[in-house]
Structure formats: C-alpha cells, structure tokens
XYZ file of N, CA, C and O in Angstrom:
344
model
N 1.071 -1.192 -0.122
C -0.118 -0.112 0.211
C 0.950 1.341 0.081
O 1.653 1.366 0.796
N 0.696 2.238 -0.823
C 1.436 3.454 -1.099
C 1.460 4.131 0.450
O 0.120 4.383 1.134
N 1.716 4.946 0.685
C 1.972 5.820 1.550
C 1.012 6.851 1.838
O 0.130 7.130 2.320
N 0.656 7.442 0.491
C -0.581 8.626 0.335
C -1.617 7.805 0.460
O -2.645 8.141 1.202
N -1.832 6.466 0.074
C -3.194 5.644 0.295
C -3.341 5.470 1.673
O -4.583 5.650 2.263
N -2.613 5.154 2.356
C -2.568 4.621 3.989
C -2.845 5.993 4.469
O -3.606 5.724 5.542
N -2.172 7.279 4.255
C -2.324 8.575 5.107
C -4.095 8.810 4.865
O -4.636 9.108 5.918
N -4.273 8.439 3.625
C -5.822 9.097 3.197
C -6.970 7.940 4.316
O -7.641 8.605 4.596
N -6.276 6.659 4.159
C -7.384 5.766 4.677
C -7.405 6.217 6.425
O -8.304 6.210 7.244
N -6.323 6.628 6.891
C -6.310 6.862 8.413
C -7.095 8.180 8.578
O -7.680 8.373 9.793
N -6.917 9.316 7.776
C -7.647 10.495 7.815
C -8.977 10.109 7.521
O -9.870 10.631 8.516
N -9.537 9.298 6.578
C -10.814 8.800 6.471
C -11.331 8.281 7.724
O -12.247 8.607 8.709
N -10.404 7.634 8.580
C -10.728 6.870 9.522
C -11.099 8.014 10.725
O -12.185 7.501 11.377
N -10.281 8.658 10.981
C -10.317 9.357 11.755
C -11.565 10.545 11.738
O -12.199 10.766 12.635
N -11.889 10.787 10.654
C -12.828 11.784 10.547
C -14.423 10.898 10.649
O -15.294 11.427 11.442
N -14.489 9.412 10.344
C -15.858 8.638 10.856
C -15.551 8.494 11.701
O -17.214 8.665 12.825
N -14.798 8.568 12.911
C -14.542 8.296 14.256
C -15.166 9.750 15.032
O -15.827 9.675 15.885
N -14.708 10.721 14.428
C -14.980 12.120 15.024
C -16.535 12.189 14.627
O -17.254 12.925 15.492
N -17.099 12.291 13.410
C -18.449 12.193 13.043
C -19.097 11.342 14.178
O -20.152 12.072 14.618
N -18.798 10.028 14.302
C -19.479 9.135 15.088
C -19.973 9.694 16.819
O -20.744 9.958 17.572
N -18.542 10.480 17.074
C -18.378 10.723 18.581
C -19.352 12.126 18.743
O -20.356 12.510 19.518
N -19.669 12.933 17.380
C -20.284 14.137 17.319
C -21.705 13.797 17.615
O -22.232 14.338 18.034
N -22.266 12.691 16.680
C -23.414 12.422 16.672
C -23.758 11.695 18.282
O -25.097 12.209 18.787
N -22.889 10.992 18.872
C -22.956 10.704 20.120
C -23.617 11.985 21.118
O -24.378 11.889 22.068
N -22.587 13.048 20.901
C -22.354 14.349 21.590
C -23.953 14.979 21.689
O -24.636 15.215 22.384
N -24.408 14.933 20.130
C -25.797 15.465 20.254
C -26.838 14.240 20.373
O -27.721 15.324 20.986
N -26.867 13.253 20.621
C -27.877 12.456 21.293
C -27.930 12.800 22.733
O -28.865 12.806 23.194
N -26.652 12.695 23.325
C -26.106 12.990 25.020
C -27.144 14.357 25.461
O -27.626 14.352 26.056
N -26.703 15.385 24.334
C -27.437 16.379 24.907
C -28.702 16.347 24.785
O -29.275 17.101 25.537
N -29.375 15.740 23.726
C -31.005 15.725 23.576
C -31.202 15.001 24.603
O -32.538 15.360 25.606
N -30.787 13.788 25.145
C -30.954 13.068 26.532
C -30.744 14.003 27.644
O -31.922 13.830 28.554
N -30.044 14.743 27.753
C -29.958 15.785 29.020
C -31.296 16.688 29.178
O -31.579 16.882 30.061
N -31.891 16.711 28.077
C -33.040 18.001 27.722
C -34.243 16.885 28.049
O -35.436 17.657 27.914
N -34.167 15.631 28.057
C -35.218 14.764 28.418
C -35.952 14.262 27.116
O -37.020 13.805 27.553
N -35.228 14.140 26.228
C -36.203 14.021 24.840
C -35.759 12.249 24.814
O -34.935 11.679 25.213
N -37.134 11.839 24.183
C -36.954 10.088 24.022
C -35.919 10.010 22.795
O -35.806 10.826 22.233
N -35.740 8.600 22.881
C -34.651 8.237 21.453
C -36.126 8.403 20.345
O -35.338 8.636 19.416
N -37.240 8.080 20.382
C -38.140 8.355 19.486
C -37.831 9.948 18.841
O -37.776 10.322 17.622
N -37.845 10.778 20.121
C -37.556 12.160 19.239
C -36.525 12.657 18.480
O -36.328 13.219 17.949
N -35.557 11.724 19.043
C -34.379 12.131 19.157
C -33.781 11.439 17.377
O -33.482 12.450 16.492
N -34.447 10.489 17.362
C -34.106 9.911 15.967
C -34.893 10.930 14.855
O -34.575 11.029 13.817
N -36.277 10.915 15.212
C -37.055 12.044 14.257
C -36.326 13.276 14.139
O -36.127 14.030 12.953
N -35.578 13.906 15.194
C -35.169 15.224 15.017
C -33.660 15.140 14.290
O -33.493 15.821 13.273
N -32.712 13.894 14.383
C -31.867 13.670 13.587
C -32.062 12.802 12.407
O -30.767 13.178 11.545
N -33.312 12.394 11.987
C -33.445 11.584 10.909
C -32.578 10.548 10.519
O -32.193 10.153 9.551
N -32.827 9.853 12.085
C -31.934 8.499 11.734
C -32.603 7.569 12.364
O -33.764 7.768 12.523
N -32.166 6.067 12.247
C -32.693 5.207 12.247
C -33.075 4.901 14.046
O -31.868 4.996 14.462
N -34.234 4.786 14.007
C -34.566 4.773 15.639
C -33.768 3.614 16.043
O -33.547 3.718 17.442
N -33.627 2.322 15.754
C -33.270 1.181 16.465
C -31.495 1.967 16.803
O -31.277 1.373 17.889
N -30.662 2.251 15.785
C -29.465 3.020 15.961
C -29.526 4.164 17.389
O -28.390 4.056 18.005
N -30.461 4.747 17.447
C -30.592 5.789 18.574
C -30.824 4.933 19.799
O -30.104 5.451 20.501
N -31.980 4.163 19.637
C -32.044 3.490 21.003
C -31.005 2.437 21.360
O -30.593 2.202 22.784
N -30.155 2.179 20.564
C -28.618 1.382 21.028
C -28.089 2.155 21.519
O -27.414 2.031 22.530
N -27.571 3.202 21.060
C -26.567 4.485 21.825
C -27.204 4.929 22.985
O -26.788 5.004 23.823
N -28.597 5.352 22.987
C -29.478 5.501 24.483
C -28.945 4.829 25.334
O -29.032 5.064 26.654
N -29.302 3.401 25.189
C -29.230 2.336 25.929
C -27.996 2.454 26.523
O -27.664 2.408 28.018
N -26.823 2.413 25.842
C -25.816 2.712 26.396
C -25.153 3.799 27.310
O -24.467 3.901 28.406
N -25.687 4.762 26.501
C -25.320 6.163 27.279
C -26.051 6.403 28.776
O -25.377 7.062 29.512
N -26.863 5.738 28.558
C -27.659 5.937 29.934
C -27.091 5.268 31.077
O -27.319 5.880 32.447
N -25.972 4.565 30.824
C -25.182 3.900 31.910
C -23.952 4.907 32.519
O -23.171 4.858 33.478
N -23.953 5.908 31.597
C -23.035 7.033 31.715
C -23.528 8.126 32.190
O -22.694 9.347 32.388
N -25.171 8.323 32.358
C -25.644 9.610 32.822
C -25.260 9.542 34.154
O -24.801 8.778 34.924
N -25.337 10.898 34.715
C -25.789 12.119 33.986
C -24.522 12.887 33.359
O -24.658 13.749 32.531
N -23.212 12.411 33.554
C -22.309 13.069 32.968
C -22.204 12.831 31.135
O -21.662 13.415 30.654
N -22.379 11.564 30.843
C -22.385 11.147 29.587
C -20.820 11.451 29.141
O -20.757 12.307 28.134
N -19.939 10.523 29.477
C -18.738 10.717 28.563
C -18.518 10.190 27.368
O -18.900 8.803 27.320
N -18.418 10.955 26.362
C -18.650 10.724 25.095
C -17.529 9.612 24.884
O -17.900 8.448 24.023
N -16.264 9.435 25.114
C -15.183 8.578 25.040
C -15.389 7.122 25.417
O -15.589 6.346 24.926
N -15.903 7.293 26.533
C -16.546 5.822 27.307
C -17.823 5.269 26.611
O -17.801 4.268 26.244
N -18.731 6.059 26.009
C -19.804 5.686 25.168
C -19.519 5.273 23.893
O -19.951 4.126 23.678
N -18.690 5.693 23.254
C -18.008 5.403 22.119
C -17.528 3.948 22.266
O -17.649 3.210 21.285
N -16.506 3.608 23.135
C -15.860 2.631 23.366
C -16.813 1.498 23.755
O -16.602 0.479 23.043
N -17.922 1.688 24.493
C -18.965 0.748 24.887
C -19.446 0.286 23.659
O -19.659 -1.062 23.362
N -19.745 1.197 22.553
C -20.582 0.997 21.345
C -19.715 0.118 20.014
O -20.072 -0.817 20.095
N -18.648 0.260 20.559
C -17.523 -0.296 19.638
C -17.671 -1.906 20.425
O -17.284 -2.518 19.475
N -17.394 -1.806 21.556
C -17.591 -3.504 22.350
C -18.589 -3.995 21.856
O -18.634 -5.266 21.719
N -19.656 -3.358 21.884
C -20.626 -3.994 21.734
C -21.358 -4.027 19.999
O -22.343 -4.703 19.931
N -20.138 -3.604 19.352
C -20.241 -3.930 17.764
C -21.398 -2.999 17.306
O -21.918 -3.649 16.182
N -21.772 -2.007 17.458
C -22.829 -1.129 17.057
C -22.178 -0.219 16.136
O -23.193 0.066 15.243
N -21.591 0.396 16.366
C -20.921 1.414 15.310
C -20.179 0.622 14.130
O -19.814 -0.170 14.188
N -20.338 1.708 12.954
C -19.553 1.269 11.888
C -18.127 1.175 11.560
O -17.651 0.591 11.090
N -17.564 2.001 12.743
C -16.074 1.941 12.697
C -15.266 0.645 13.123
O -14.072 0.967 12.552
N -15.966 -0.102 14.006
C -15.368 -1.197 14.439
C -14.361 -2.111 13.181
O -13.130 -2.439 13.569
N -14.912 -1.921 11.864
C -14.015 -2.740 10.972
C -12.794 -1.937 10.706
O -11.816 -2.379 10.259
N -12.788 -0.740 10.897
C -11.180 -0.006 11.111
C -10.290 -0.017 12.019
O -9.105 0.335 11.522
N -10.647 -0.491 12.746
C -9.808 -0.677 14.274
C -9.122 -1.786 14.075
O -9.203 -2.963 13.841
C-alpha cells in the first residue's frame, strides 16, 4: 500500500470516528434535555434502532455522558460502523 493511500485511509478513519463521536454528543445533549429516543431519531432523521442502542449505552454514563466511554462501549458492543477500521 502506498504511503499516500495509507495516510488517506487513516484520515478517513479519523473523520468517521469524529463524526460518530459528534453524533453521540448530540444524542446525549438531547437526552439531558429529557428527549426520548423516538424524538431524537426524528430530530436527527436517523434510524430509531441505532438511536435506541446509543441511548441504552449512554444511560449507563448518565448524567455526565462521557463521550469517549460511550463510544468505546458502542465499539465493544459492535454497534458502530467504525469497528471494521480498528
């Protein structure tokens, strides 16, 4: 694999991880406001099952909602798309 391609893949991996963490942050912000998974899924135009999975794991970290810990647990539960890059 060429160096440029490897660097591009690493960048893409980092961007996807960052996007997922941002999504988790937005979901947690909505949970703090008392919104239900259904409301959050509708607001974000996302699949309800995906939002429910994230909310279920995030609740274990309430009320602080540590994003890094939630992301790690999602990866361990094989819920995120990024685990294939790890």
